[in-house]
Coordinates of C-alpha atoms in Angstrom, one line a residue:
Chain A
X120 CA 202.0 132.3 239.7
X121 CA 200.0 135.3 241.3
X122 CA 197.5 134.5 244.0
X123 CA 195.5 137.1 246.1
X124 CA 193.7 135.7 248.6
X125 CA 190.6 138.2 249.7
X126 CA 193.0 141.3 249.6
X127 CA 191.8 144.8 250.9
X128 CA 193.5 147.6 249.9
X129 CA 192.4 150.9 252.0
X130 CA 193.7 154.6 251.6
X131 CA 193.6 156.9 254.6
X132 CA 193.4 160.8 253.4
X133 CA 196.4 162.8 255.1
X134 CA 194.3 166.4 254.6
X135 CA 191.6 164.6 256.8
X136 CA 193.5 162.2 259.4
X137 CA 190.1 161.8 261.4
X138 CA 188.1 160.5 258.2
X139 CA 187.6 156.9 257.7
X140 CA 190.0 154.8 255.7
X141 CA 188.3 154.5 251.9
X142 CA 188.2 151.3 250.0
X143 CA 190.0 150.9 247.0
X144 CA 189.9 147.5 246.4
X145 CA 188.0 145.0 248.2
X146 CA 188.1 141.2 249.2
X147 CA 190.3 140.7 245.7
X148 CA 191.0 136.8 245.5
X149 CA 192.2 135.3 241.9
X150 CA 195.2 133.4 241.1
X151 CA 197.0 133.5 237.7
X152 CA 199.0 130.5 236.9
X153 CA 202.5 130.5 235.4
X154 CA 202.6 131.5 232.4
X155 CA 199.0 132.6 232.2
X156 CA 197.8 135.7 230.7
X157 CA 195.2 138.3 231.9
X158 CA 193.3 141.2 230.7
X159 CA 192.7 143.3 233.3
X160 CA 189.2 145.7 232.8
X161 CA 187.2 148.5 234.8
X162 CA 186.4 151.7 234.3
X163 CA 188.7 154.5 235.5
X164 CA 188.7 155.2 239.1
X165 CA 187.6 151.4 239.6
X166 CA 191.1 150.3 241.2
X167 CA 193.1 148.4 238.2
X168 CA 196.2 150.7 238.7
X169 CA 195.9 150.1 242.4
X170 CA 195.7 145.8 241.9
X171 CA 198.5 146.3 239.6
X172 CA 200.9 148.4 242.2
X173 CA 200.4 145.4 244.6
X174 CA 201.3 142.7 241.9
X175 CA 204.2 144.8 241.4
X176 CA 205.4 145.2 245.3
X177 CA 204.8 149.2 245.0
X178 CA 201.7 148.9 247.5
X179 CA 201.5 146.8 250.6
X180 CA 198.0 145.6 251.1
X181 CA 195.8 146.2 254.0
X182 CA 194.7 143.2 254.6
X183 CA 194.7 139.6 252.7
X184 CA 197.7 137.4 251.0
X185 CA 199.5 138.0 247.9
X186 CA 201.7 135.3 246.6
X187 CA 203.9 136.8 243.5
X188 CA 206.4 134.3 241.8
X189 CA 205.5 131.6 244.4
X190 CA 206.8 134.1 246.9
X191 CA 204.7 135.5 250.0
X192 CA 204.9 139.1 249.6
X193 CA 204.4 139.6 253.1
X194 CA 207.0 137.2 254.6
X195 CA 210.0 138.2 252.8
X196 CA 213.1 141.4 253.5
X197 CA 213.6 144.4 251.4
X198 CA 216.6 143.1 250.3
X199 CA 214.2 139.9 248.6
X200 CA 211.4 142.3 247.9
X201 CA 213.9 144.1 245.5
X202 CA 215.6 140.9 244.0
X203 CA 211.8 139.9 243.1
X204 CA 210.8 143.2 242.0
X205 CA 214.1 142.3 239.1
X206 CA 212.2 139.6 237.7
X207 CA 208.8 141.6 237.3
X208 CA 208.9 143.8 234.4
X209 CA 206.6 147.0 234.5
X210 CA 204.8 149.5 232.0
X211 CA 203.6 152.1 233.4
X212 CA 201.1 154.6 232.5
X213 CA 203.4 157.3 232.8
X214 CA 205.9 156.4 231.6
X215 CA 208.4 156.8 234.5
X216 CA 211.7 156.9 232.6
X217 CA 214.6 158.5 233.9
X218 CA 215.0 162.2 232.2
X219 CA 218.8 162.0 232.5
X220 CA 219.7 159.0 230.9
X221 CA 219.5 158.5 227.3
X222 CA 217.0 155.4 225.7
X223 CA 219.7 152.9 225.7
X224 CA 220.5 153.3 229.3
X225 CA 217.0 153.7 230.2
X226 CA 216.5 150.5 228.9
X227 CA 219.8 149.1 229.8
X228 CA 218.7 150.3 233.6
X229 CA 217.1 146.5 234.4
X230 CA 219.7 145.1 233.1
X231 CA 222.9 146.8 235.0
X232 CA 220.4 146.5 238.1
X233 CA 221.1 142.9 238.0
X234 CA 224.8 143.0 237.4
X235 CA 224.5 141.8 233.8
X236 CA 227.9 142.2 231.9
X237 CA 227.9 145.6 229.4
X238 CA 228.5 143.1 226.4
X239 CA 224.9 140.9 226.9
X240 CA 223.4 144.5 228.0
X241 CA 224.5 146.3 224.2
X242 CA 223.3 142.6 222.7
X243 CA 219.8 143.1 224.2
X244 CA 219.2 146.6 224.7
X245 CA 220.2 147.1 221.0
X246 CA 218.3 144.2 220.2
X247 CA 214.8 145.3 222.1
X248 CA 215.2 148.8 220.9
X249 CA 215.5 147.6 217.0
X250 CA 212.0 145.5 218.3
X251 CA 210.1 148.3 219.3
X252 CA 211.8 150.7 216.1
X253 CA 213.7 153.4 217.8
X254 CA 217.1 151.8 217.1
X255 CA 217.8 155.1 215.3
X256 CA 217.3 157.2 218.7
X257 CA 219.4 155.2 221.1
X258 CA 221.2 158.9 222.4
X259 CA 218.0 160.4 223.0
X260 CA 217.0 161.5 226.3
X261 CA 213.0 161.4 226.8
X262 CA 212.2 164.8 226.7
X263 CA 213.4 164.4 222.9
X264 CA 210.7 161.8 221.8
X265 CA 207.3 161.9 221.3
X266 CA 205.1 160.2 223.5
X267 CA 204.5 157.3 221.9
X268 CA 208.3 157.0 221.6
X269 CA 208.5 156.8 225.4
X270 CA 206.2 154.6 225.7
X271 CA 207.8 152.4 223.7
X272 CA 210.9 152.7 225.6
X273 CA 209.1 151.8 228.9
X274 CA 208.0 148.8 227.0
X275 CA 211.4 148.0 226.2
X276 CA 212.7 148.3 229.6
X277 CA 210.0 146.3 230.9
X278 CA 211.0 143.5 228.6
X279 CA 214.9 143.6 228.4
X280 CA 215.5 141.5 231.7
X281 CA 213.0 138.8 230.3
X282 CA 211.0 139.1 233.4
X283 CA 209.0 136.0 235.1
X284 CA 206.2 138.0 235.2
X285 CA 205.3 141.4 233.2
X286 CA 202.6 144.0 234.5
X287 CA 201.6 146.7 231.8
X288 CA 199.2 149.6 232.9
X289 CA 197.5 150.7 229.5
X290 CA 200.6 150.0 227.4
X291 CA 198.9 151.0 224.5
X292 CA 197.2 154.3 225.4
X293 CA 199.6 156.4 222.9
X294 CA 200.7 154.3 220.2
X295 CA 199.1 153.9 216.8
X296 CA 197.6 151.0 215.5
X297 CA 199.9 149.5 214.1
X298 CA 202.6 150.2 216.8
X299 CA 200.1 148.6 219.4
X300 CA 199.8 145.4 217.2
X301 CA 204.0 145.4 217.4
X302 CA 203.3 145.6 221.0
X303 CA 201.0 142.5 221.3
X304 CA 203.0 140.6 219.0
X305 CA 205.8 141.1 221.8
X306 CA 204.0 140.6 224.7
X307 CA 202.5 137.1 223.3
X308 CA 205.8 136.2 222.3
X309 CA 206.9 136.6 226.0
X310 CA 204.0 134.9 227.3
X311 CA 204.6 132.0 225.3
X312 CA 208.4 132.0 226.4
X313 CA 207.0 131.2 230.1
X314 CA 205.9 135.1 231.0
X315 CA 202.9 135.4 233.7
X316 CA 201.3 139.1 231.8
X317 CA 198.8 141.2 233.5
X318 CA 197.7 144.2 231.2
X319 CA 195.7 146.3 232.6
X320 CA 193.6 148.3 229.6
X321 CA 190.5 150.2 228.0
X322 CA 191.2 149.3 224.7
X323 CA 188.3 146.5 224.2
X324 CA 189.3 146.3 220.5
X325 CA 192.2 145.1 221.8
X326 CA 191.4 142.6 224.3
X327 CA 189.0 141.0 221.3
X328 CA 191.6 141.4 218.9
X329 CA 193.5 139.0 221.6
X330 CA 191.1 137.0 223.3
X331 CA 192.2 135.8 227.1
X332 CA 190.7 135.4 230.5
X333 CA 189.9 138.8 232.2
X334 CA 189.6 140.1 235.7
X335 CA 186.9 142.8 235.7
X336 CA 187.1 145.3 238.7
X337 CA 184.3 148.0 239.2
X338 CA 184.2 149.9 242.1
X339 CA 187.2 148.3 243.7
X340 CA 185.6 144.8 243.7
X341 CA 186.6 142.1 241.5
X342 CA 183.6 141.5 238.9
X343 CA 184.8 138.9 236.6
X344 CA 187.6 136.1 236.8
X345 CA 188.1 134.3 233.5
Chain B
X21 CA 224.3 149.3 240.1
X22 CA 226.4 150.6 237.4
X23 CA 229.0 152.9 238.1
X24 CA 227.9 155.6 236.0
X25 CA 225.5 158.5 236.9
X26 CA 222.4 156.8 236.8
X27 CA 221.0 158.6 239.5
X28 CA 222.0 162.3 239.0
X29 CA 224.0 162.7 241.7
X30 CA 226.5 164.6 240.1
X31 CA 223.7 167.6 239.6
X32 CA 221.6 166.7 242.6
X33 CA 224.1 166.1 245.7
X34 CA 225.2 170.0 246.2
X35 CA 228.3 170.0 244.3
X36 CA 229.6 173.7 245.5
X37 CA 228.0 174.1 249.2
X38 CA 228.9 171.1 250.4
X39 CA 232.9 171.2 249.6
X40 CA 233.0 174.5 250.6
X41 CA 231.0 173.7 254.5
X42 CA 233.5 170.7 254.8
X43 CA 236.4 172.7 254.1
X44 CA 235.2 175.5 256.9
X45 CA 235.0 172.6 259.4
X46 CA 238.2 171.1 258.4
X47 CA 239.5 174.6 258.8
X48 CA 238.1 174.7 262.1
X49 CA 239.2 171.1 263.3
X50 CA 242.8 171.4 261.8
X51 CA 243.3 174.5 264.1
X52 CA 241.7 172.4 267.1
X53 CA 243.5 169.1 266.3
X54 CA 246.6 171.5 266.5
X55 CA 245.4 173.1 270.3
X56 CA 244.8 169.6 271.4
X57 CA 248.5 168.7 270.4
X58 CA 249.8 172.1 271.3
X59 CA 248.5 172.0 274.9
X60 CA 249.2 168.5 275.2
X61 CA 252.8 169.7 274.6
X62 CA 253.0 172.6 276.6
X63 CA 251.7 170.6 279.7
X64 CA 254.1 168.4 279.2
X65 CA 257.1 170.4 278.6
X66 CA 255.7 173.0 282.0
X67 CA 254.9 170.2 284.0
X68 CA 258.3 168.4 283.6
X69 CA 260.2 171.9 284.6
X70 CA 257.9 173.0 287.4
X71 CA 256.6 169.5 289.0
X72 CA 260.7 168.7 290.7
X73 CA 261.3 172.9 291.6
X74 CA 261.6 173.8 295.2
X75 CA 262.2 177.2 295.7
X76 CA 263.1 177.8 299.5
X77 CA 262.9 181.4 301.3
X78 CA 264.7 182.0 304.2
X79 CA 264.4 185.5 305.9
X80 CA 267.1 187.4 307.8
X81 CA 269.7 185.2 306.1
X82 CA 272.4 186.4 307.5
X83 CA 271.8 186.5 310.9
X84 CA 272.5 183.6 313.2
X85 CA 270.7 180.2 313.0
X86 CA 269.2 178.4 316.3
X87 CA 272.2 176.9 317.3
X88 CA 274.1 180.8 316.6
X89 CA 277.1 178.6 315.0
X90 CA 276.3 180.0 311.5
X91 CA 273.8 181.8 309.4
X92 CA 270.5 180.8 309.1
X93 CA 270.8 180.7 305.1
X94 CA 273.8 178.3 305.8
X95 CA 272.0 176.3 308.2
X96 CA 269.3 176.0 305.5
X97 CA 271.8 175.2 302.7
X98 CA 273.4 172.5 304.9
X99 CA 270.3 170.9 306.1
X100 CA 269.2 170.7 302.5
X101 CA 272.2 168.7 301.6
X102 CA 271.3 166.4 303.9
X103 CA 267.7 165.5 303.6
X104 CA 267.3 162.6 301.2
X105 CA 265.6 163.5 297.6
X106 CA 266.6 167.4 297.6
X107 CA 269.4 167.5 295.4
X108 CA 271.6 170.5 293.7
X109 CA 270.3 173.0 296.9
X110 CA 271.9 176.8 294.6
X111 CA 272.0 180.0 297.2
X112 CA 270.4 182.5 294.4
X113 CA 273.1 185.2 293.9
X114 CA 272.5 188.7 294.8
X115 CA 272.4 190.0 291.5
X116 CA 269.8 187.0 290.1
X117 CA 267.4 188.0 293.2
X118 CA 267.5 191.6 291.4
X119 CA 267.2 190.9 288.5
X120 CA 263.6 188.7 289.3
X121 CA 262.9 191.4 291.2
X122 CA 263.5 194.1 288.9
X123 CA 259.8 194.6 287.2
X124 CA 258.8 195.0 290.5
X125 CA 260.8 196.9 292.9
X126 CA 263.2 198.3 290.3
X127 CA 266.7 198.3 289.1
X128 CA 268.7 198.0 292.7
X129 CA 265.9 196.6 295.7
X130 CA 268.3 197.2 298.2
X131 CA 268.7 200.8 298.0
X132 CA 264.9 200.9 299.1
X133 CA 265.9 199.3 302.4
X134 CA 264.2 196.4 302.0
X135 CA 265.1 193.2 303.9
X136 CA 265.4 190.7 301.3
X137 CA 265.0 187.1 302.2
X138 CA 267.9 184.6 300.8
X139 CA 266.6 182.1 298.1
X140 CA 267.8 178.6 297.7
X141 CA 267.2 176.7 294.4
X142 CA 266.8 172.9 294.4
X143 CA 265.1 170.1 292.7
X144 CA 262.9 167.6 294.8
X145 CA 263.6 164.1 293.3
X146 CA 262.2 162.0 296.3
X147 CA 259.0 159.8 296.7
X148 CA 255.9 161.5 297.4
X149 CA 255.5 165.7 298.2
X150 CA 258.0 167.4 300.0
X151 CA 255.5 169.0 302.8
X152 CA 257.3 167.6 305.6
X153 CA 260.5 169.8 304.4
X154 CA 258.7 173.1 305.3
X155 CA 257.8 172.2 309.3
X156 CA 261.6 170.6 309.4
X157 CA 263.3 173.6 308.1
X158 CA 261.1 176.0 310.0
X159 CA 263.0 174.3 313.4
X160 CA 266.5 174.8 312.0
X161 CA 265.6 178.9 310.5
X162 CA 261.9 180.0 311.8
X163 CA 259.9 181.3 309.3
X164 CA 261.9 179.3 306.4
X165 CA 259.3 178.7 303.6
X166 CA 259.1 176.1 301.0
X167 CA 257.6 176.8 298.1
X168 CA 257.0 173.2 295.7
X169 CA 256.9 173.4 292.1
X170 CA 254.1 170.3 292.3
X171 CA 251.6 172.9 293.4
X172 CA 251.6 174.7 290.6
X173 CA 252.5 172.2 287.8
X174 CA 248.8 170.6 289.1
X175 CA 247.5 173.7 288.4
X176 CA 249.3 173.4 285.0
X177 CA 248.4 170.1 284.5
X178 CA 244.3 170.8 285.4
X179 CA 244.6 174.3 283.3
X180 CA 246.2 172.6 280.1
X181 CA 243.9 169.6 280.7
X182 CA 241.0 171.6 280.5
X183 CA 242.5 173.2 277.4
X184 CA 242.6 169.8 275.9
X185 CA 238.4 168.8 276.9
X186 CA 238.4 172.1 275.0
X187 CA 239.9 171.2 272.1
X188 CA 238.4 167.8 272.1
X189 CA 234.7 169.3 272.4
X190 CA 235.8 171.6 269.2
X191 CA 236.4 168.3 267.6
X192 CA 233.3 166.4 268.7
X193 CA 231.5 169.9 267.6
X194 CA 233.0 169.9 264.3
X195 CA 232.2 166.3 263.4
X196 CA 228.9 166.3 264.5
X197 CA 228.1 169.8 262.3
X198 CA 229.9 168.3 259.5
X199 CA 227.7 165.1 259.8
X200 CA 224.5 167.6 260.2
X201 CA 225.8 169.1 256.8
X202 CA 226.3 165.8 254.7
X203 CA 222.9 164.6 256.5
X204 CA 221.3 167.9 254.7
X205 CA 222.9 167.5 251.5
X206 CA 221.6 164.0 251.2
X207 CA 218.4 164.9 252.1
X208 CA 218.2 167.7 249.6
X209 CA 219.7 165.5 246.6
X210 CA 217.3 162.6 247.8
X211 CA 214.4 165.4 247.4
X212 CA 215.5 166.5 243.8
X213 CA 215.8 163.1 242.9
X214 CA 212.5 161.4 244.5
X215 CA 211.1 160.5 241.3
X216 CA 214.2 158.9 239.9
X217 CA 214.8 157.0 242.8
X218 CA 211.6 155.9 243.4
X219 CA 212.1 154.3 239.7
X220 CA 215.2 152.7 240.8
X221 CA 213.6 150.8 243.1
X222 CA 211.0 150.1 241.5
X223 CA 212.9 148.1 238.9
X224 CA 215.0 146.5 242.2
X225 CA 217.4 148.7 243.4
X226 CA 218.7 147.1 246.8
X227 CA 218.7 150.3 249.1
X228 CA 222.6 149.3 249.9
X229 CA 223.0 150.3 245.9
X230 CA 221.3 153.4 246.0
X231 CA 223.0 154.3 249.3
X232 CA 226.1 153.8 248.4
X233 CA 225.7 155.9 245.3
X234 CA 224.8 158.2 247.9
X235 CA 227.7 157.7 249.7
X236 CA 230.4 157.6 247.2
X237 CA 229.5 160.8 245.6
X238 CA 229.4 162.3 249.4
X239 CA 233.2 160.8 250.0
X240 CA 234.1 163.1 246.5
X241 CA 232.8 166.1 247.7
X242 CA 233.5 165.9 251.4
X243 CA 236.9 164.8 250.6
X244 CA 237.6 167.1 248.5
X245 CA 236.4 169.9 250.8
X246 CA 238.5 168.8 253.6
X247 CA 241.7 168.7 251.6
X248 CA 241.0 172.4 250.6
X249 CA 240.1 173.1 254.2
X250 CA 243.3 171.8 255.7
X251 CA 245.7 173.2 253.4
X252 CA 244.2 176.4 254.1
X253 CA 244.6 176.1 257.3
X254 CA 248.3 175.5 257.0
X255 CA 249.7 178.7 256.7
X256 CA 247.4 179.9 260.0
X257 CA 248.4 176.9 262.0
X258 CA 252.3 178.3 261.4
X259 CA 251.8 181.7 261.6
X260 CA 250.3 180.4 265.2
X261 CA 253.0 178.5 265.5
X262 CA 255.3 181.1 265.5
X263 CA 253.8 182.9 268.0
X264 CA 253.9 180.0 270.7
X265 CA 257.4 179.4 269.5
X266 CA 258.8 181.3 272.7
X267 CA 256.9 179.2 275.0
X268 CA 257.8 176.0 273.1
X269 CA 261.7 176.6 273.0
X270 CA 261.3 176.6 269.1
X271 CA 262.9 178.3 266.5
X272 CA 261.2 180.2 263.8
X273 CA 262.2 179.4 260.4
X274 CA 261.0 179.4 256.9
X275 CA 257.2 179.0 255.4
X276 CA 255.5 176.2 257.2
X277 CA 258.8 175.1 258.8
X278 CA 256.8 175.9 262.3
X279 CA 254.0 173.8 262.2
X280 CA 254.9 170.8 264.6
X281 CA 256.5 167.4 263.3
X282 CA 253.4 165.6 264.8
X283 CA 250.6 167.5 263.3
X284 CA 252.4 166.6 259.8
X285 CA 251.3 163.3 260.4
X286 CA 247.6 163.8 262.1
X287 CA 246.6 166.7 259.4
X288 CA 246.3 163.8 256.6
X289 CA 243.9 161.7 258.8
X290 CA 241.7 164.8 258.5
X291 CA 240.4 164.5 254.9
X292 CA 240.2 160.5 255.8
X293 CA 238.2 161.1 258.7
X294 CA 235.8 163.5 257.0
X295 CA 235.6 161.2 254.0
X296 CA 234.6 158.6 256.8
X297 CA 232.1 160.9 258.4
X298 CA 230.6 161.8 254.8
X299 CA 230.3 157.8 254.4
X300 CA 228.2 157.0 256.8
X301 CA 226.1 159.5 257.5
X302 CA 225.1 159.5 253.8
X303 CA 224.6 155.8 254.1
X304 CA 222.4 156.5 257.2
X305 CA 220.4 159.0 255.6
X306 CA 219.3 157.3 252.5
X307 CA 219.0 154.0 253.9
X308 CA 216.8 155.8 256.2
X309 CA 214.4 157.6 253.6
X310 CA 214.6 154.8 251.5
X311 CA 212.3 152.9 254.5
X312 CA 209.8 155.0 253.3
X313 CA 209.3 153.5 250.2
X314 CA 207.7 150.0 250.4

């Protein structure tokens, strides 16, 4: 389950220390049930990436409670912040592999994070990188694929450790088509496993292609809730 | 976390600097680890010669005493035999009182006419200082003086003591600029690997896993540093060696065959300490950026 409970998010501007802390999201209350699914829509600039950077523990907010796994993201230690941050997968919009490591240990990264033993990670890793078809480029490092190909890889590494709950920032934005129907079909899979999915997108083709409840934002409020 | 290089390090934590600042301050505490030892020694050895040494002057030794029954140098002699804790009282021959005197006054004092005072060797072995000897032999030979080894071995004792605070500050110094290094290092391999790290986390990194990468590759490099730094300072610590060898009583001999048994057995704590050092104050470092990140 994720439950915000009228959540304020506010950035202060380090150039201009004097200058009033500005909005970015504002009295935010929803709740997503296990295993639920959400589209989440706005224009750019309206504060998705921000709601998404709390649900995934990178942001604290300002004010308000956020309940993540039927955990209390303010009450708990680093040390269980980053045991629950292992069972929330995340796509981000950039990307954010590591440039060192090849696709197979980018993906594996989750994985050896959590101790898992080499033999399950080459099952899985090999298995989720055949899924998203790059099982031919395991020994590439990033700066070798295309962009799409990264993305893919992010997706893959979001997915490996079969996380509770799975947070995608536009995980679509440079695929094709048909890659981004692939996609779907995984993401749907997981969510029918038991997954809790947030994805946060413009693609409204998309979202109708795959009708679910949506949580609007605009201008850092919450507009819509189902 | 895996064992392997997920992180970097092996490009990102300063893989030639920092070896080669460890191994300058292993230099430097290898040499001070061997002056701590050294004076420690020396104080010991000086302090044990000169602490039990009277040495007793007696002027016109060869006139009469008080009593005119002998010489005054006899009288001295005599009385020393008797007072409890002087023992082995030696009348300095003629010739040895030259030859001390020799740098000084030249090859034969007497020919300048000189009236030399007769010395009397002994060793003090009783309880407490031997002040009260002075005022009793003054009564027996006036103007008798008793000059106690203690006196100057606490001089000895505060001068090589000092040495030693010395040595030990040079320690302190070392392991503290050595720690300042490591901290630097970490820093800079935590800046060129922000990004990466920040990932790490993100996908639930405990900060005792990423410090501890940290930290291990810091142990490689400072260890490895150190090593280097104390066999180099091998060959200076015996050619230094060598050198003291006439105030230590030791023989010279061949390569390395100088440098003190007991610094044989400190010098290989060196690289252990350092490794220590490295250790922690990486894992103090990252763990201490890592509270930055949320």
């Amino acid at each position: 389950m994720v439950r915000f409970e009228d959540v304020w998010l506010k950035y202060r501007n380090p150039a201009r220390p004097g200058a009033p802390a500005k909005d970015i999201l504002r009295a935010i209350s929803f709740e997503i049930p296990d295993g639920g699914f959400r589209w989440l829509t706005g224009p750019s600039g309206a504060g998705k990436t921000s709601l998404l950077k709390l649900i995934y523990l990178a942001e604290h907010p300002t004010q308000g409670l956020i309940d993540i796994l039927g955990t209390r993201a303010a009450n708990i230690t680093r040390r269980e912040a980053a045991l629950l941050r292992r069972r929330i997968g995340v796509v981000y919009q950039d990307f954010r592999l590591l440039p060192q490591l090849s696709a197979y240990d980018n993906v594996a990264l989750p994985m050896r994070l959590a101790h898992r033993g080499e033999t399950q990670i080459n099952a899985d890793v090999t298995e989720i990188l055949r899924w998203v078809g790059l099982e031919d480029r395991l020994h590439a490092r990033p700066d070798e694929l295309s962009g799409g190909a990264q993305q893919r890889i992010a997706i893959a590494r979001a997915v490996v450790a079969r996380p509770k709950l799975l947070v995608a920032d536009e995980p679509t934005g440079n695929l094709d088509d048909e890659q981004a129907q692939r996609l779907m079909l995984l993401i749907t899979a997981l969510n029918r496993l038991g997954t809790t999915v947030v994805v946060a997108t413009h693609n409204m083709a998309l979202v109708e292609r795959y009708p679910a409840p949506k949580l609007r934002i605009e201008d850092g409020k919450l507009v819509q809730n189902g | 976390m895996a064992k392997r290089d997920d992180l970097g390090l092996r490009a990102a934590l300063a893989d030639r600097l920092l070896p080669v600042l460890v191994a300058a301050m292993s230099f430097l505490a290898a040499l001070g680890l061997a002056g701590t030892l050294a004076s420690a020694s020396l104080a010991h050895s000086w302090q044990s010669q000169a602490s039990d040494t009277l040495t007793i002057q007696v002027p016109q030794p060869n006139n009469p005493d008080a009593s005119g029954k002998t010489t005054r140098l006899a009288a001295v002699q005599a009385a020393l035999a008797q007072t409890p804790g002087v023992t082995n009282p030696q009348v300095m021959s003629q010739a040895d009182e030259n030859a001390l005197l020799t740098p000084w006054l030249g090859e034969d004092a007497t020919q300048l006419g000189l009236q030399m005072p007769g010395v009397i060797s002994a060793s003090w072995a009783g309880p407490g200082s031997p002040d009260a000897l002075g005022e009793a032999l003054d009564k027996i030979s006036a103007g008798t003086m008793v000059d106690a080894g203690a006196v100057w071995a606490a001089r000895v004792a505060a001068l090589t003591s000092s040495l030693q605070d010395c040595a030990a500050a040079v320690l302190v110094i070392v392991a503290l600029v050595a720690a300042a290094v490591v901290a630097v290092a970490a820093r800079a391999g935590l800046a060129q690997r922000r990004d990466t790290i920040t990932i790490v986390h993100g996908l639930g990194a405990l900060d005792g896993d990423i410090a501890t990468r940290f930290a291990n590759r810091a142990v490689v490099l400072v260890a490895a540093g150190s090593v280097a730094g104390t066999l180099l300072a091998l060959p200076v610590l015996d050619w230094l060696a060598a050198l003291a060898a006439p105030f230590s009583g030791q023989m010279t001999g061949s390569a390395l065959s100088n440098v003190p048994m007991p610094l044989w057995f400190i010098l290989p704590l060196l690289p252990i300490a350092a490794a220590g050092i490295g250790w922690a104050t990486a894992q103090l470092t990252v763990r201490s950026w890592l509270r930055s990140l949320p």
